[in-house]
Structure formats: structure tokens, C-alpha cells
Amino acid sequence: MKKRNYTLTTALTAALCCLICLLNGCTRDNDIDIPQTSIKTMGATTVQPGETITLTGANMHLISKVYFGDATTIDVKTPQTERDHQSLTVYVPTEVFEETKIVPLAVLYNSVHRIVVCEELTVYIAPVIPTTSTTLSGEVKPGDIITITGTDLGIIKALQANGESITIDNKKATEITFKAPEVDTDTEFTITLVYDNSLGNDQKLVVPGKFTVKEVVPSGSVTNETQEVETGKDITIEGTNLNVVKAVRLTKAGGVPSDITITNPEATGFTFKAPEVEEDTEFTVTLVYGKSDKESASIGTVKVKKATVVLSYYHWENVTLGAPATECALFDASTGRTIAPCDLFDHQADVDFAMDATTSAAARLLNPANINDNFMKAQVCGESTLFSDGKDYSIVRTSLKTQFRVLSTGNTAENALIQKVLNGEITDVKEDIGSINPSASAPTVIENNILVFKNTNKDKMGIIWVKSVTLGEKKELNTITMDVYYEK
């Protein structure tokens, strides 16, 4: 019995020893050794965009990201198996830093661990400083084009000639052009370029050398064919060195000079518009040029004539229309004349309206279609009345038709037209009349009446201003004096 217990104890002890040995053997074979990255050196602590930074150390192939501050991250995209274990080179990103900046540089390894490599990495942005390859020399005339060549000239914002600003004509990275300035006497100039960069504003670069601008005196004369022109017409000046002229100065006798600016004149000639004048006016002509607007000697005279106004309508003033028994009872608005009885047969189609006298106390305008036998009996040519001369007056008596409308100040549209007539502001008869439609055939008129009329055969409209009405003891003595506007 004691022998069996001993055997069991021995077996259990052996099993326990094997288990311990087994466990000890498994732990040695599966130790986890995670590689660590250590960075020993860094190539530089001041760099420019586009340059490289080299980090050296151990297990550098484990780095997957490089951080330039908090905003810019570079991913290491080379497959890990192809990377160098002892060094890592990365480019400083371009188009990220606009000015010199100090940022921390850090790396990420094993995807989760971050190491700050450099607390203060200076990313340096070199200032843009223009250069010139031109040396100024020689003599030029005012307005001549001068070219300066160089590098980074695109940042130039201003030019100075002897400290005074001048205009840049054209600017590129490698070239700037400008016109030689105006001068009063021969003047030597130094040119300075003004620009802004990261070092500050209004930086200056003096262009090597100097040049001299020679004074140029223009001379010329008014051409013969333009010594007398109408307002608004061209006046031509011909001569030499006229490209330096800034203005033409016109001076009338006893008057204040007036200048007309000249833009881009040619050296041998230019033109300008004759000014507006209220009456025909003769001017002395001189030329303005130079830095201080010097005036040349007189180059001649020019007579500017008041412009002829071409109206879009006829305007007949102070026309007198008489009663049927007179020589002036019928009116032609196209010519502004009355038609005598002897002329009526040949001009009956020209009649726009006539005058009728119903009583000695009233006068009226008459639609030609309302001309009756009594009217024709009162019209006498020689010893015969037009009623009995055997001629056919059917055109004037049956074909023509004119209607009238006496305007009222109580009507807004009609009163507006009345005021235009009284103020002499008629510009276009038909447009000024607008929607006012005549309808009466034989209105009675008095002094200061204003009427609209329309000849429906000619499809033309007009305006009558009755200036006065004269009433005689007999109706045959009545007259109307009027102004007439009639569309052409």
C-alpha cells in the first residue's frame, strides 16, 4: 500500500516539472521586441522652401510623417522596405510659407509615436530684390520711350525721376518702360525704382547712370483750309516737334484764354475741335508745352463761326393771315407763305388752312374742306372771282382736310405744350405734341391762343401761336398774326 502512494507522488512531481519547463521554454521563444526610432542628428535648423532636411539615427525607416508646425504635414510615401534605416531626407514644402517663420519639426513613427526633433526650425523666405542690367546714358527728347531691363521688375510699384514720380508705361518681370519727362530746359535725370518686399515698403533701387532730356520747342501753323471753320469742326495744326504739345490755347480779343487738351499729337500735325461760340469769333492760337506749361509764340489765328442750327421742323414767325376778301387768306405751312387768289389753282394742294371771318367781332381758322362758295366768291383774281373763273378747285375744296385743337391751360398735357411754345422750347413738333389729337374744323381764335393742327392728307402736324387778332368794322378787315411750327 505504501509502495503505490510513492509511485503516484513521483508521477505528479514529474508532471509538474515538465509543465514548468514547458512554460519557461514558451516565454523565451515569444519575447516581443518593438523597434524604437532614435534621431541623433539633423542636417540644418535654418532652411528655405524646396531645400532638404536630413535626419540620421536608428530605425529611420519607421517614420511615416514629418510635421512642420501644426499646419503642414509631409507623408513619407517610399515603401518601408525600400527606406534607409539610418537616415531620412525630406523636402521643405514650397508654396506654403509666405514669409519667414519659426516652427517645431516633429516626426511620427510606428504610426502612433511622435517625437519633436527641433523646437525651432527656421523656414527662411528670401526677400525678392529686383536688379537692373541697364546703365542710363545719352540724350533723349520729352516723350521718348526709355527701357530698363533686369530681374524681378514685376514688383516695382513706382518710378521717380530726380525724386518726382513719373508714369510707368509697361511693366514685366524683365523690363519696364516709361516716357522721358517734360522739361523746361535741358535736364539730367537719375531714375529710382520703388518697390515693396518682405524687408519693408518703399524700398528703393537707383538705376546706374543718368540721361539728359533735351528741351524741345514745338512750331507750326493753322492750315489755310481750317483758318475759318464752324463750331465743332476740325482745326488742323501742322509743323515740327508737335508731339510735345499738351494743349492749344485760344485767346479772343479782350477775352480770357481757354485751353483745349491735346492727346497723343503726332510730331508733324494734329487736329482739334473748334469750340462753341455764340457769335462768329476770331482766336489767336498758341501752343502749350513743357513741364511748367510754357506758351509758344502765336502760330496764327482761326475764325470760329457760330454753328448753323438745322431744325427738324419749320418755324415761321409773325405770319399775317387775312380774311377771304384779301390776298392772304390761304396759308402754306411748308413754305411759310400765304397763297394769293391768282396762285391758288396751281398751288391748291399746298393749302394747309385758311382764314374765315364770320362776323366783324370774331375770326377763325378754316379747314380747306370747309371752303364754300362764298369763300371762293370773295377770292378775286384780276376781275374774276375764283367761283366764276371756270377752273376746277376740287382739290382744295373736297380733298384737303385739316383739323385743329385749341389748347387749354387746365389740361396737364396741353398746358405743358403751351409752356414749351411760350418758352421757345419746341425741339420736335410731333414728339412735343405727343398724344394731343386735334378734332375741330373751324375754331374761333383770340390773342395768345395756342393750337395744334394736323393736315391728314399730308399726315403732318403743326402748332400755331396766335400772337394777335385784329378785328375791323367789317369782317373782311379781320387779320390773324401768328407763329407757326410745322414738321418737315
PDB file of N, CA and C in Angstrom, residues 183-249:
ATOM      1  N   VAL A 183      10.304 118.821 -69.762  1.00  0.00           N
ATOM      2  CA  VAL A 183      11.303 119.709 -69.153  1.00  0.00           C
ATOM      3  C   VAL A 183      11.109 121.123 -69.699  1.00  0.00           C
ATOM      4  N   ASP A 184      11.610 122.103 -68.949  1.00  0.00           N
ATOM      5  CA  ASP A 184      11.611 123.483 -69.417  1.00  0.00           C
ATOM      6  C   ASP A 184      12.973 123.875 -69.985  1.00  0.00           C
ATOM      7  N   THR A 185      14.008 123.185 -69.511  1.00  0.00           N
ATOM      8  CA  THR A 185      15.364 123.365 -70.032  1.00  0.00           C
ATOM      9  C   THR A 185      16.020 121.983 -70.071  1.00  0.00           C
ATOM     10  N   ASP A 186      17.160 121.875 -70.729  1.00  0.00           N
ATOM     11  CA  ASP A 186      17.875 120.594 -70.758  1.00  0.00           C
ATOM     12  C   ASP A 186      18.127 120.139 -69.319  1.00  0.00           C
ATOM     13  N   THR A 187      17.712 118.900 -68.994  1.00  0.00           N
ATOM     14  CA  THR A 187      17.770 118.424 -67.613  1.00  0.00           C
ATOM     15  C   THR A 187      18.321 117.004 -67.559  1.00  0.00           C
ATOM     16  N   GLU A 188      19.266 116.767 -66.613  1.00  0.00           N
ATOM     17  CA  GLU A 188      19.830 115.434 -66.404  1.00  0.00           C
ATOM     18  C   GLU A 188      19.024 114.718 -65.316  1.00  0.00           C
ATOM     19  N   PHE A 189      18.715 113.434 -65.559  1.00  0.00           N
ATOM     20  CA  PHE A 189      17.846 112.696 -64.649  1.00  0.00           C
ATOM     21  C   PHE A 189      18.514 111.432 -64.114  1.00  0.00           C
ATOM     22  N   THR A 190      18.254 111.160 -62.825  1.00  0.00           N
ATOM     23  CA  THR A 190      18.531 109.868 -62.200  1.00  0.00           C
ATOM     24  C   THR A 190      17.190 109.169 -61.981  1.00  0.00           C
ATOM     25  N   ILE A 191      17.120 107.873 -62.297  1.00  0.00           N
ATOM     26  CA  ILE A 191      15.875 107.121 -62.167  1.00  0.00           C
ATOM     27  C   ILE A 191      15.972 106.182 -60.972  1.00  0.00           C
ATOM     28  N   THR A 192      14.946 106.205 -60.122  1.00  0.00           N
ATOM     29  CA  THR A 192      14.874 105.347 -58.939  1.00  0.00           C
ATOM     30  C   THR A 192      13.644 104.454 -59.040  1.00  0.00           C
ATOM     31  N   LEU A 193      13.839 103.162 -58.763  1.00  0.00           N
ATOM     32  CA  LEU A 193      12.739 102.198 -58.747  1.00  0.00           C
ATOM     33  C   LEU A 193      12.263 102.023 -57.302  1.00  0.00           C
ATOM     34  N   VAL A 194      10.962 102.066 -57.099  1.00  0.00           N
ATOM     35  CA  VAL A 194      10.379 101.925 -55.762  1.00  0.00           C
ATOM     36  C   VAL A 194       9.586 100.628 -55.720  1.00  0.00           C
ATOM     37  N   TYR A 195       9.799  99.823 -54.653  1.00  0.00           N
ATOM     38  CA  TYR A 195       9.118  98.527 -54.567  1.00  0.00           C
ATOM     39  C   TYR A 195       8.897  98.147 -53.107  1.00  0.00           C
ATOM     40  N   ASP A 196       8.047  97.144 -52.900  1.00  0.00           N
ATOM     41  CA  ASP A 196       7.801  96.575 -51.575  1.00  0.00           C
ATOM     42  C   ASP A 196       8.255  95.120 -51.574  1.00  0.00           C
ATOM     43  N   ASN A 197       8.865  94.666 -50.469  1.00  0.00           N
ATOM     44  CA  ASN A 197       9.164  93.242 -50.307  1.00  0.00           C
ATOM     45  C   ASN A 197       9.108  92.902 -48.829  1.00  0.00           C
ATOM     46  N   SER A 198       9.579  91.710 -48.476  1.00  0.00           N
ATOM     47  CA  SER A 198       9.458  91.264 -47.085  1.00  0.00           C
ATOM     48  C   SER A 198      10.324  92.069 -46.133  1.00  0.00           C
ATOM     49  N   LEU A 199      11.234  92.853 -46.654  1.00  0.00           N
ATOM     50  CA  LEU A 199      12.067  93.698 -45.807  1.00  0.00           C
ATOM     51  C   LEU A 199      11.399  95.020 -45.466  1.00  0.00           C
ATOM     52  N   GLY A 200      10.300  95.329 -46.144  1.00  0.00           N
ATOM     53  CA  GLY A 200       9.602  96.574 -45.862  1.00  0.00           C
ATOM     54  C   GLY A 200       9.068  97.229 -47.126  1.00  0.00           C
ATOM     55  N   ASN A 201       8.289  98.277 -46.923  1.00  0.00           N
ATOM     56  CA  ASN A 201       7.694  99.000 -48.039  1.00  0.00           C
ATOM     57  C   ASN A 201       8.584 100.154 -48.503  1.00  0.00           C
ATOM     58  N   ASP A 202       8.322 100.566 -49.747  1.00  0.00           N
ATOM     59  CA  ASP A 202       9.028 101.709 -50.345  1.00  0.00           C
ATOM     60  C   ASP A 202      10.550 101.525 -50.321  1.00  0.00           C
ATOM     61  N   GLN A 203      10.969 100.297 -50.681  1.00  0.00           N
ATOM     62  CA  GLN A 203      12.392 100.066 -50.892  1.00  0.00           C
ATOM     63  C   GLN A 203      12.799 100.745 -52.201  1.00  0.00           C
ATOM     64  N   LYS A 204      14.045 101.178 -52.297  1.00  0.00           N
ATOM     65  CA  LYS A 204      14.465 101.921 -53.485  1.00  0.00           C
ATOM     66  C   LYS A 204      15.711 101.310 -54.108  1.00  0.00           C
ATOM     67  N   LEU A 205      15.699 101.318 -55.438  1.00  0.00           N
ATOM     68  CA  LEU A 205      16.842 100.843 -56.205  1.00  0.00           C
ATOM     69  C   LEU A 205      17.162 101.909 -57.251  1.00  0.00           C
ATOM     70  N   VAL A 206      18.354 102.477 -57.179  1.00  0.00           N
ATOM     71  CA  VAL A 206      18.763 103.509 -58.128  1.00  0.00           C
ATOM     72  C   VAL A 206      19.351 102.838 -59.361  1.00  0.00           C
ATOM     73  N   VAL A 207      18.827 103.200 -60.532  1.00  0.00           N
ATOM     74  CA  VAL A 207      19.327 102.644 -61.787  1.00  0.00           C
ATOM     75  C   VAL A 207      20.674 103.303 -62.092  1.00  0.00           C
ATOM     76  N   PRO A 208      21.700 102.515 -62.412  1.00  0.00           N
ATOM     77  CA  PRO A 208      23.015 103.111 -62.698  1.00  0.00           C
ATOM     78  C   PRO A 208      22.951 104.095 -63.871  1.00  0.00           C
ATOM     79  N   GLY A 209      23.768 105.123 -63.794  1.00  0.00           N
ATOM     80  CA  GLY A 209      23.876 106.080 -64.888  1.00  0.00           C
ATOM     81  C   GLY A 209      22.832 107.180 -64.835  1.00  0.00           C
ATOM     82  N   LYS A 210      22.893 108.066 -65.811  1.00  0.00           N
ATOM     83  CA  LYS A 210      21.949 109.175 -65.944  1.00  0.00           C
ATOM     84  C   LYS A 210      21.689 109.419 -67.434  1.00  0.00           C
ATOM     85  N   PHE A 211      20.581 110.109 -67.717  1.00  0.00           N
ATOM     86  CA  PHE A 211      20.319 110.536 -69.090  1.00  0.00           C
ATOM     87  C   PHE A 211      19.850 111.977 -69.071  1.00  0.00           C
ATOM     88  N   THR A 212      19.983 112.638 -70.195  1.00  0.00           N
ATOM     89  CA  THR A 212      19.600 114.049 -70.292  1.00  0.00           C
ATOM     90  C   THR A 212      18.412 114.199 -71.227  1.00  0.00           C
ATOM     91  N   VAL A 213      17.381 114.895 -70.755  1.00  0.00           N
ATOM     92  CA  VAL A 213      16.226 115.225 -71.584  1.00  0.00           C
ATOM     93  C   VAL A 213      16.434 116.626 -72.147  1.00  0.00           C
ATOM     94  N   LYS A 214      16.459 116.714 -73.472  1.00  0.00           N
ATOM     95  CA  LYS A 214      16.665 117.991 -74.139  1.00  0.00           C
ATOM     96  C   LYS A 214      15.329 118.708 -74.326  1.00  0.00           C
ATOM     97  N   GLU A 215      15.320 119.998 -74.051  1.00  0.00           N
ATOM     98  CA  GLU A 215      14.107 120.787 -74.288  1.00  0.00           C
ATOM     99  C   GLU A 215      13.789 120.791 -75.791  1.00  0.00           C
ATOM    100  N   VAL A 216      12.504 120.587 -76.108  1.00  0.00           N
ATOM    101  CA  VAL A 216      12.047 120.626 -77.496  1.00  0.00           C
ATOM    102  C   VAL A 216      10.974 121.701 -77.616  1.00  0.00           C
ATOM    103  N   VAL A 217      11.156 122.623 -78.522  1.00  0.00           N
ATOM    104  CA  VAL A 217      10.193 123.710 -78.722  1.00  0.00           C
ATOM    105  C   VAL A 217       9.372 123.409 -79.969  1.00  0.00           C
ATOM    106  N   PRO A 218       8.045 123.265 -79.820  1.00  0.00           N
ATOM    107  CA  PRO A 218       7.218 122.980 -80.997  1.00  0.00           C
ATOM    108  C   PRO A 218       7.027 124.226 -81.848  1.00  0.00           C
ATOM    109  N   SER A 219       6.811 124.013 -83.124  1.00  0.00           N
ATOM    110  CA  SER A 219       6.479 125.122 -84.019  1.00  0.00           C
ATOM    111  C   SER A 219       5.472 124.629 -85.039  1.00  0.00           C
ATOM    112  N   GLY A 220       4.641 125.519 -85.533  1.00  0.00           N
ATOM    113  CA  GLY A 220       3.625 125.107 -86.512  1.00  0.00           C
ATOM    114  C   GLY A 220       2.730 126.254 -86.887  1.00  0.00           C
ATOM    115  N   SER A 221       1.683 125.941 -87.595  1.00  0.00           N
ATOM    116  CA  SER A 221       0.720 126.958 -88.018  1.00  0.00           C
ATOM    117  C   SER A 221      -0.618 126.297 -88.299  1.00  0.00           C
ATOM    118  N   VAL A 222      -1.667 127.114 -88.262  1.00  0.00           N
ATOM    119  CA  VAL A 222      -3.004 126.644 -88.619  1.00  0.00           C
ATOM    120  C   VAL A 222      -3.066 126.507 -90.132  1.00  0.00           C
ATOM    121  N   THR A 223      -3.531 125.360 -90.627  1.00  0.00           N
ATOM    122  CA  THR A 223      -3.606 125.168 -92.078  1.00  0.00           C
ATOM    123  C   THR A 223      -4.593 126.150 -92.698  1.00  0.00           C
ATOM    124  N   ASN A 224      -4.328 126.542 -93.924  1.00  0.00           N
ATOM    125  CA  ASN A 224      -5.140 127.556 -94.598  1.00  0.00           C
ATOM    126  C   ASN A 224      -6.612 127.183 -94.642  1.00  0.00           C
ATOM    127  N   GLU A 225      -6.889 125.905 -94.928  1.00  0.00           N
ATOM    128  CA  GLU A 225      -8.290 125.496 -95.105  1.00  0.00           C
ATOM    129  C   GLU A 225      -9.061 125.424 -93.794  1.00  0.00           C
ATOM    130  N   THR A 226      -8.348 125.511 -92.640  1.00  0.00           N
ATOM    131  CA  THR A 226      -9.071 125.470 -91.363  1.00  0.00           C
ATOM    132  C   THR A 226      -8.927 126.764 -90.576  1.00  0.00           C
ATOM    133  N   GLN A 227      -8.557 127.857 -91.267  1.00  0.00           N
ATOM    134  CA  GLN A 227      -8.459 129.139 -90.585  1.00  0.00           C
ATOM    135  C   GLN A 227      -9.825 129.767 -90.354  1.00  0.00           C
ATOM    136  N   GLU A 228     -10.830 129.216 -90.998  1.00  0.00           N
ATOM    137  CA  GLU A 228     -12.216 129.655 -90.759  1.00  0.00           C
ATOM    138  C   GLU A 228     -13.097 128.412 -90.791  1.00  0.00           C
ATOM    139  N   VAL A 229     -13.650 128.047 -89.629  1.00  0.00           N
ATOM    140  CA  VAL A 229     -14.452 126.828 -89.528  1.00  0.00           C
ATOM    141  C   VAL A 229     -15.678 127.092 -88.661  1.00  0.00           C
ATOM    142  N   GLU A 230     -16.607 126.168 -88.737  1.00  0.00           N
ATOM    143  CA  GLU A 230     -17.813 126.252 -87.928  1.00  0.00           C
ATOM    144  C   GLU A 230     -17.594 125.526 -86.605  1.00  0.00           C
ATOM    145  N   THR A 231     -18.306 125.948 -85.572  1.00  0.00           N
ATOM    146  CA  THR A 231     -18.244 125.279 -84.267  1.00  0.00           C
ATOM    147  C   THR A 231     -18.330 123.764 -84.429  1.00  0.00           C
ATOM    148  N   GLY A 232     -17.420 123.057 -83.732  1.00  0.00           N
ATOM    149  CA  GLY A 232     -17.435 121.597 -83.757  1.00  0.00           C
ATOM    150  C   GLY A 232     -16.649 120.960 -84.887  1.00  0.00           C
ATOM    151  N   LYS A 233     -16.191 121.765 -85.845  1.00  0.00           N
ATOM    152  CA  LYS A 233     -15.417 121.227 -86.962  1.00  0.00           C
ATOM    153  C   LYS A 233     -13.935 121.137 -86.583  1.00  0.00           C
ATOM    154  N   ASP A 234     -13.187 120.351 -87.364  1.00  0.00           N
ATOM    155  CA  ASP A 234     -11.768 120.143 -87.081  1.00  0.00           C
ATOM    156  C   ASP A 234     -10.922 121.355 -87.492  1.00  0.00           C
ATOM    157  N   ILE A 235      -9.983 121.708 -86.618  1.00  0.00           N
ATOM    158  CA  ILE A 235      -8.934 122.679 -86.942  1.00  0.00           C
ATOM    159  C   ILE A 235      -7.623 121.902 -86.971  1.00  0.00           C
ATOM    160  N   THR A 236      -6.831 122.085 -88.002  1.00  0.00           N
ATOM    161  CA  THR A 236      -5.603 121.305 -88.173  1.00  0.00           C
ATOM    162  C   THR A 236      -4.377 122.183 -87.965  1.00  0.00           C
ATOM    163  N   ILE A 237      -3.436 121.669 -87.168  1.00  0.00           N
ATOM    164  CA  ILE A 237      -2.147 122.322 -86.955  1.00  0.00           C
ATOM    165  C   ILE A 237      -1.072 121.446 -87.593  1.00  0.00           C
ATOM    166  N   GLU A 238      -0.204 122.054 -88.382  1.00  0.00           N
ATOM    167  CA  GLU A 238       0.912 121.327 -88.974  1.00  0.00           C
ATOM    168  C   GLU A 238       2.213 122.019 -88.605  1.00  0.00           C
ATOM    169  N   GLY A 239       3.299 121.220 -88.418  1.00  0.00           N
ATOM    170  CA  GLY A 239       4.577 121.811 -88.049  1.00  0.00           C
ATOM    171  C   GLY A 239       5.583 120.765 -87.671  1.00  0.00           C
ATOM    172  N   THR A 240       6.458 121.094 -86.715  1.00  0.00           N
ATOM    173  CA  THR A 240       7.503 120.179 -86.265  1.00  0.00           C
ATOM    174  C   THR A 240       7.502 120.110 -84.740  1.00  0.00           C
ATOM    175  N   ASN A 241       7.938 118.962 -84.220  1.00  0.00           N
ATOM    176  CA  ASN A 241       8.014 118.721 -82.765  1.00  0.00           C
ATOM    177  C   ASN A 241       6.674 118.912 -82.068  1.00  0.00           C
ATOM    178  N   LEU A 242       5.600 118.677 -82.778  1.00  0.00           N
ATOM    179  CA  LEU A 242       4.275 118.904 -82.193  1.00  0.00           C
ATOM    180  C   LEU A 242       3.877 117.808 -81.211  1.00  0.00           C
ATOM    181  N   ASN A 243       4.633 116.715 -81.160  1.00  0.00           N
ATOM    182  CA  ASN A 243       4.291 115.628 -80.241  1.00  0.00           C
ATOM    183  C   ASN A 243       4.496 116.017 -78.773  1.00  0.00           C
ATOM    184  N   VAL A 244       5.147 117.153 -78.506  1.00  0.00           N
ATOM    185  CA  VAL A 244       5.318 117.587 -77.117  1.00  0.00           C
ATOM    186  C   VAL A 244       4.215 118.552 -76.683  1.00  0.00           C
ATOM    187  N   VAL A 245       3.300 118.871 -77.576  1.00  0.00           N
ATOM    188  CA  VAL A 245       2.227 119.822 -77.256  1.00  0.00           C
ATOM    189  C   VAL A 245       1.230 119.172 -76.295  1.00  0.00           C
ATOM    190  N   LYS A 246       0.897 119.889 -75.244  1.00  0.00           N
ATOM    191  CA  LYS A 246      -0.067 119.400 -74.262  1.00  0.00           C
ATOM    192  C   LYS A 246      -1.455 120.002 -74.477  1.00  0.00           C
ATOM    193  N   ALA A 247      -1.505 121.222 -75.009  1.00  0.00           N
ATOM    194  CA  ALA A 247      -2.800 121.888 -75.206  1.00  0.00           C
ATOM    195  C   ALA A 247      -2.645 122.986 -76.244  1.00  0.00           C
ATOM    196  N   VAL A 248      -3.781 123.359 -76.838  1.00  0.00           N
ATOM    197  CA  VAL A 248      -3.844 124.526 -77.719  1.00  0.00           C
ATOM    198  C   VAL A 248      -4.554 125.629 -76.943  1.00  0.00           C
ATOM    199  N   ARG A 249      -3.960 126.800 -76.911  1.00  0.00           N
ATOM    200  CA  ARG A 249      -4.537 127.927 -76.178  1.00  0.00           C
ATOM    201  C   ARG A 249      -5.171 128.896 -77.171  1.00  0.00           C
TER     202      ARG A 249
END
